[in-house]
Coordinates of C-alpha atoms in Angstrom, one line a residue:
M298 CA 0.0 0.0 0.0
Y299 CA 1.3 3.4 -0.9
F300 CA 0.3 7.0 -0.1
A301 CA 1.0 9.8 -2.5
A302 CA 0.3 13.5 -2.1
L303 CA 1.1 16.8 -3.8
L304 CA 2.3 19.8 -1.8
A305 CA 2.1 23.0 -3.8
R306 CA 3.7 26.1 -2.4
S307 CA 1.7 29.4 -2.7
D308 CA 1.8 32.8 -1.2
D309 CA -0.4 31.5 1.7
G310 CA 1.8 28.5 2.5
W311 CA 1.5 24.9 1.3
Q312 CA -1.6 23.4 -0.3
A313 CA -2.0 19.6 -0.2
S314 CA -4.0 17.2 -2.3
D315 CA -3.9 13.5 -2.5
T316 CA -3.1 12.1 -5.9
D317 CA -3.7 8.9 -7.8
L318 CA -0.6 7.5 -9.6
D319 CA -2.4 4.9 -11.6
N320 CA -1.7 6.7 -14.9
V321 CA 1.9 7.6 -14.1
E322 CA 4.4 5.6 -16.2
T323 CA 7.4 7.9 -16.3
L324 CA 9.0 10.7 -14.3
T325 CA 7.8 13.1 -17.0
D326 CA 4.2 12.0 -16.2
L327 CA 4.8 12.6 -12.6
A328 CA 6.4 16.0 -13.3
D329 CA 3.4 17.0 -15.5
L330 CA 1.0 16.0 -12.7
A331 CA 2.9 18.2 -10.3
R332 CA 3.0 21.1 -12.7
E333 CA -0.8 20.9 -13.0
A334 CA -1.1 21.4 -9.3
A335 CA 1.4 24.3 -9.2
V336 CA 0.4 27.8 -8.1
D337 CA 2.0 30.4 -10.4
D338 CA 4.8 28.0 -11.4
D339 CA 6.0 27.8 -7.8
T340 CA 7.4 24.7 -6.1
V341 CA 5.5 21.4 -6.0
L342 CA 6.5 18.4 -4.0
V343 CA 5.3 15.0 -4.8
L344 CA 5.5 12.8 -1.7
I345 CA 5.3 9.1 -2.1
E346 CA 5.4 6.6 0.8
Q347 CA 5.1 2.9 0.7
E348 CA 4.2 1.8 4.2
D349 CA 7.4 2.2 6.3
A350 CA 9.6 0.6 3.7
W351 CA 10.7 3.8 1.7
F352 CA 9.6 7.3 0.8
G353 CA 10.3 9.4 -2.2
I354 CA 10.2 13.1 -2.9
I355 CA 10.0 14.6 -6.4
R356 CA 10.5 18.4 -6.5
V357 CA 9.2 20.3 -9.5
D358 CA 10.1 24.0 -9.8
G359 CA 8.3 25.5 -12.8
D360 CA 9.8 24.2 -16.1
D361 CA 13.0 23.0 -14.4
D362 CA 13.9 19.3 -14.5
P363 CA 12.4 17.4 -11.6
R364 CA 14.7 16.6 -8.7
V365 CA 14.3 13.2 -6.9
F366 CA 15.2 11.7 -3.6
I367 CA 14.5 8.1 -2.4
S368 CA 15.1 7.1 1.2
D369 CA 15.9 3.4 0.4
A370 CA 16.7 2.5 -3.2
T371 CA 16.7 -1.2 -2.6
S372 CA 13.2 -1.2 -1.1
A373 CA 11.9 1.3 -3.6
A374 CA 13.2 -0.9 -6.5
R375 CA 10.7 -3.6 -5.4
S376 CA 7.7 -1.5 -6.0
S377 CA 6.4 -0.1 -9.3
Y378 CA 6.5 3.6 -8.5
G379 CA 9.8 3.2 -6.6
A380 CA 11.4 1.3 -9.5
L381 CA 10.3 4.1 -11.9
L382 CA 12.2 6.6 -9.7
V383 CA 15.3 4.3 -9.2
D384 CA 15.5 3.6 -12.9
E385 CA 15.4 7.3 -13.6
L386 CA 18.1 8.1 -11.1
L387 CA 20.4 5.3 -12.3
G388 CA 19.8 6.4 -16.0
R389 CA 18.2 3.1 -17.0
D390 CA 16.1 3.4 -20.1
K391 CA 12.9 1.3 -19.6
G392 CA 11.2 2.8 -22.7
E393 CA 10.3 0.3 -25.4
D394 CA 9.9 3.1 -27.9
D395 CA 13.6 3.5 -28.4
D396 CA 13.6 1.5 -31.5
L397 CA 16.8 3.1 -32.9
D398 CA 18.9 0.7 -30.9
T399 CA 17.3 -2.3 -32.8
L400 CA 17.5 -0.8 -36.3
D401 CA 20.3 -1.6 -38.7
L402 CA 21.7 1.9 -39.2
D403 CA 25.4 1.0 -39.6
G404 CA 25.2 -0.4 -43.1
T405 CA 26.0 -4.0 -42.2
E406 CA 23.9 -6.7 -43.7
D407 CA 21.2 -8.5 -41.7
G408 CA 22.0 -6.5 -38.6
E409 CA 25.4 -8.1 -38.3
P410 CA 27.6 -6.3 -35.8
E411 CA 30.7 -4.5 -37.0
A412 CA 34.0 -6.2 -36.4
E413 CA 35.0 -4.0 -33.4
D414 CA 31.6 -4.6 -31.8
R415 CA 31.8 -8.4 -31.9
D416 CA 34.5 -8.6 -29.2
E417 CA 32.8 -6.3 -26.7
E418 CA 31.1 -7.9 -23.6
P419 CA 27.5 -6.8 -23.0
E420 CA 27.4 -4.2 -20.2
A421 CA 26.1 -5.6 -16.9
E422 CA 23.1 -3.7 -15.6
E423 CA 24.0 -1.4 -12.8
A424 CA 23.0 -2.9 -9.4
V425 CA 20.6 -0.9 -7.2
P426 CA 22.6 0.7 -4.3
S427 CA 21.4 0.2 -0.8
G428 CA 20.3 3.2 1.2
P429 CA 19.3 6.7 0.0
L430 CA 19.5 7.7 -3.7
G431 CA 19.1 11.0 -5.4
D432 CA 19.3 14.6 -4.4
S433 CA 19.4 14.7 -0.6
R434 CA 19.6 18.5 -0.7
L435 CA 16.4 19.1 -2.6
L436 CA 14.6 20.5 0.4
D437 CA 17.5 22.7 1.9
D438 CA 15.8 25.9 0.9
V439 CA 12.4 25.0 2.5
G440 CA 13.8 24.1 5.9
V441 CA 14.7 20.4 5.6
G442 CA 18.4 20.0 5.4
E443 CA 20.3 17.0 4.1
K444 CA 21.2 15.7 7.5
Q445 CA 17.6 16.0 8.7
L446 CA 16.2 14.3 5.5
L447 CA 18.6 11.4 5.8
A448 CA 17.7 10.9 9.4
L449 CA 14.0 10.5 8.8
D450 CA 12.3 7.2 9.4
G451 CA 8.9 5.9 10.4
D452 CA 6.5 8.7 9.5
A453 CA 9.0 10.5 7.3
L454 CA 6.3 12.4 5.4
G455 CA 4.9 13.7 8.7
G456 CA 8.4 14.8 9.6
I457 CA 8.8 16.7 6.4
A458 CA 5.4 18.3 6.8
D459 CA 6.3 19.3 10.3
A460 CA 9.5 21.0 9.0
L461 CA 7.5 22.7 6.2
G462 CA 4.8 23.9 8.7
C463 CA 2.0 22.1 6.9
T464 CA 1.3 19.0 9.0
E465 CA -2.4 19.8 9.2
V466 CA -2.7 20.3 5.5
L467 CA -1.0 17.0 4.7
E468 CA -2.9 15.1 7.4
A469 CA -6.2 16.4 5.9
V470 CA -5.5 14.4 2.7
R471 CA -4.2 11.2 4.3

């Protein structure tokens, strides 16, 4: 079971809304969802928590690239939403629409590899590191420093909401 919420910063503080991630397949989808909740292109935080196993934060500031932090990459990699974030952070391409890799564009016949490619070993897929992964400083400017973020456990999202001053707002959507 997971919990996901959006925290959108506004002139009046933080506004929270729960969110359904069923249609989210990529980090881009998640960033678009956050941008839809933004107030005047201000900061939006997507908070995801899977029981007490792991939590993730995706920060979207206007049109900037999203910044991501995961509390425990190994645990997150075992869930669909966590795996999406881990793969993004590790630079793994899960997209099946990247057909250029399978096309014969090098001029060899029948897709035969070129001579220098035949001796190369296939690259081993990068293992998922244990522990935190991503940008542990993504909340520095809103009152949650790296050290504090890395020390969170249990009700981590509640701890983040406390530091942001929006506990009641987040609890209202839980």
